[in-house]
Tab-separated table of C-alpha atoms in Angstrom:
chain	number	residue	atom	x	y	z
A	1	MET	CA	-42.603	-75.532	-34.344
A	2	ALA	CA	-44.584	-72.700	-32.849
A	3	GLN	CA	-44.315	-71.413	-29.300
A	4	VAL	CA	-47.479	-72.259	-27.361
A	5	GLU	CA	-48.491	-70.291	-24.270
A	6	ALA	CA	-51.192	-70.710	-21.639
A	7	THR	CA	-51.778	-68.070	-18.953
A	8	THR	CA	-54.269	-67.710	-16.141
A	9	GLU	CA	-54.430	-65.610	-12.988
A	10	ARG	CA	-56.333	-65.127	-9.771
A	11	VAL	CA	-56.422	-62.590	-6.955
A	12	VAL	CA	-56.415	-64.268	-3.545
A	13	ALA	CA	-57.221	-62.848	-0.120
A	14	ALA	CA	-53.818	-63.482	1.444
A	15	ASP	CA	-50.558	-61.570	1.464
A	16	ALA	CA	-48.033	-62.287	-1.282
A	17	GLU	CA	-45.430	-63.846	1.025
A	18	LYS	CA	-47.915	-66.416	2.366
A	19	VAL	CA	-49.083	-67.281	-1.157
A	20	PHE	CA	-45.544	-67.590	-2.499
A	21	ASP	CA	-44.489	-69.763	0.446
A	22	ALA	CA	-47.416	-72.120	-0.220
A	23	LEU	CA	-46.483	-72.440	-3.907
A	24	ALA	CA	-42.801	-72.981	-3.086
A	25	ASP	CA	-43.595	-75.708	-0.514
A	26	TYR	CA	-43.209	-78.656	-2.891
A	27	SER	CA	-42.785	-81.147	-0.039
A	28	GLY	CA	-46.050	-80.147	1.658
A	29	THR	CA	-48.620	-77.674	0.405
A	30	ARG	CA	-48.004	-77.993	-3.346
A	31	GLU	CA	-49.194	-81.596	-3.648
A	32	ARG	CA	-52.516	-80.681	-1.982
A	33	LEU	CA	-53.104	-78.010	-4.629
A	34	LEU	CA	-52.918	-80.369	-7.592
A	35	PRO	CA	-56.155	-81.212	-9.420
A	36	GLU	CA	-56.881	-84.727	-10.700
A	37	HIS	CA	-54.906	-84.080	-13.914
A	38	PHE	CA	-51.666	-84.623	-11.965
A	39	SER	CA	-50.419	-88.018	-10.796
A	40	GLU	CA	-47.242	-89.735	-9.563
A	41	TYR	CA	-46.143	-86.587	-7.704
A	42	GLU	CA	-42.730	-87.034	-6.088
A	43	VAL	CA	-40.164	-84.575	-4.733
A	44	ARG	CA	-36.761	-85.905	-5.792
A	45	GLU	CA	-34.478	-83.138	-4.480
A	46	GLY	CA	-34.993	-80.247	-2.093
A	47	GLY	CA	-38.632	-79.487	-1.478
A	48	ASP	CA	-38.723	-75.754	-0.773
A	49	GLY	CA	-38.377	-73.466	-3.786
A	50	GLU	CA	-34.994	-72.939	-5.464
A	51	GLY	CA	-33.166	-76.187	-6.224
A	52	THR	CA	-36.208	-78.430	-5.894
A	53	VAL	CA	-36.579	-81.211	-8.444
A	54	VAL	CA	-40.086	-82.652	-8.592
A	55	HIS	CA	-41.710	-85.273	-10.812
A	56	TRP	CA	-45.334	-85.610	-11.886
A	57	LYS	CA	-47.431	-86.814	-14.759
A	58	LEU	CA	-49.814	-84.295	-16.267
A	59	GLN	CA	-52.800	-85.609	-18.179
A	60	ALA	CA	-54.041	-82.565	-20.051
A	61	THR	CA	-56.333	-84.591	-22.351
A	62	SER	CA	-57.561	-88.175	-22.510
A	63	LYS	CA	-54.826	-88.920	-25.067
A	64	ARG	CA	-51.925	-86.760	-23.877
A	65	ILE	CA	-49.918	-87.501	-20.733
A	66	ARG	CA	-46.715	-85.560	-20.090
A	67	ASP	CA	-44.040	-87.116	-17.887
A	68	CYS	CA	-42.581	-84.023	-16.213
A	69	LEU	CA	-39.358	-83.694	-14.238
A	70	MET	CA	-39.346	-80.089	-13.117
A	71	GLU	CA	-36.312	-78.164	-11.906
A	72	VAL	CA	-37.309	-75.149	-9.807
A	73	SER	CA	-35.563	-71.785	-9.701
A	74	GLU	CA	-36.397	-68.428	-8.115
A	75	PRO	CA	-34.920	-65.842	-10.507
A	76	THR	CA	-36.570	-62.858	-8.773
A	77	ASP	CA	-38.594	-62.198	-5.621
A	78	GLY	CA	-42.101	-63.591	-5.942
A	79	GLU	CA	-41.283	-65.758	-8.946
A	80	LEU	CA	-40.955	-69.537	-9.275
A	81	VAL	CA	-39.838	-71.045	-12.583
A	82	GLU	CA	-40.337	-74.757	-13.244
A	83	LYS	CA	-38.320	-76.063	-16.220
A	84	ASP	CA	-39.091	-79.556	-17.479
A	85	ARG	CA	-35.949	-81.638	-17.999
A	86	ASN	CA	-37.969	-83.911	-20.340
A	87	SER	CA	-39.331	-81.271	-22.740
A	88	SER	CA	-39.360	-77.586	-23.661
A	89	MET	CA	-42.147	-76.845	-21.148
A	90	VAL	CA	-41.533	-73.982	-18.696
A	91	THR	CA	-44.069	-72.844	-16.098
A	92	THR	CA	-43.628	-69.488	-14.358
A	93	TRP	CA	-45.531	-68.528	-11.217
A	94	ARG	CA	-45.555	-64.813	-10.327
A	95	VAL	CA	-46.981	-63.585	-7.031
A	96	THR	CA	-47.377	-59.831	-6.507
A	97	PRO	CA	-49.188	-57.713	-3.912
A	98	ALA	CA	-52.686	-56.623	-5.002
A	99	GLY	CA	-53.750	-54.342	-2.187
A	100	GLU	CA	-53.832	-54.887	1.551
A	101	GLY	CA	-53.993	-58.578	2.427
A	102	ARG	CA	-54.399	-59.595	-1.211
A	103	SER	CA	-52.125	-60.888	-3.924
A	104	ARG	CA	-52.263	-61.635	-7.629
A	105	VAL	CA	-50.990	-64.996	-8.846
A	106	VAL	CA	-50.202	-65.329	-12.555
A	107	VAL	CA	-49.177	-68.702	-13.974
A	108	THR	CA	-47.806	-68.960	-17.519
A	109	THR	CA	-46.720	-72.149	-19.255
A	110	THR	CA	-44.859	-72.131	-22.566
A	111	TRP	CA	-43.552	-74.917	-24.778
A	112	LYS	CA	-42.533	-75.577	-28.361
A	113	GLY	CA	-45.584	-76.986	-30.097
A	114	ALA	CA	-45.801	-79.422	-32.961
A	115	GLY	CA	-45.573	-78.327	-36.580
A	116	GLY	CA	-48.171	-78.671	-39.320
A	117	ILE	CA	-51.875	-79.203	-38.778
A	118	GLY	CA	-51.250	-80.891	-35.407
A	119	GLY	CA	-49.417	-77.787	-34.279
A	120	PHE	CA	-52.316	-75.605	-35.386
A	121	PHE	CA	-54.748	-77.592	-33.244
A	122	GLU	CA	-52.302	-77.698	-30.326
A	123	LYS	CA	-51.808	-73.918	-30.416
A	124	THR	CA	-55.578	-73.399	-30.700
A	125	PHE	CA	-56.884	-75.772	-28.032
A	126	ALA	CA	-54.070	-76.706	-25.614
A	127	PRO	CA	-53.808	-73.265	-23.947
A	128	LYS	CA	-57.510	-73.296	-23.024
A	129	GLY	CA	-57.276	-76.794	-21.567
A	130	LEU	CA	-54.134	-76.037	-19.596
A	131	ALA	CA	-55.604	-72.752	-18.335
A	132	ARG	CA	-58.600	-74.715	-16.974
A	133	ILE	CA	-56.225	-77.065	-15.132
A	134	TYR	CA	-54.321	-74.149	-13.593
A	135	ASP	CA	-57.584	-72.343	-12.750
A	136	ALA	CA	-58.517	-75.392	-10.656
A	137	MET	CA	-55.107	-75.314	-9.003
A	138	LEU	CA	-55.414	-71.587	-8.248
A	139	ALA	CA	-58.843	-72.205	-6.685
A	140	LYS	CA	-57.272	-74.815	-4.387
A	141	LEU	CA	-54.436	-72.390	-3.616
A	142	ALA	CA	-56.950	-69.696	-2.647
A	143	ALA	CA	-58.817	-72.132	-0.388
A	144	GLU	CA	-55.512	-73.130	1.245
A	145	VAL	CA	-54.129	-69.642	1.949
A	146	GLU	CA	-57.407	-67.852	2.724
A	147	LYS	CA	-58.030	-70.082	5.793
């Protein structure tokens, strides 16, 4: 099985603390940021950053729906890590200052892909599809924090 990785980023016109707080607000802001690919969103523990456990279904393609139960940690300042209890998927959000009143948000998702020909196609196409989903989420984040 090969490691698969999808990364996307965006610079938003808001300071890093405000952006990070919006991303870490699983019981409020976060649900509003989700594009139509996410469903059945439910905070099961916590709700604000470290220690949060949140469930959602992610429909990346018409045939593939992931049932995700994410455990959230904050290993360093400006970083949220969401580890799926149901799979090898890990999503890392990094928020860093990018000049006065601006911040850069980088989201990276990794997982162990399938082997064989299926794994080849997964490694080739899945990162682009997932990056599009997170691009939509980052656009909603920008609209939320740039108010």
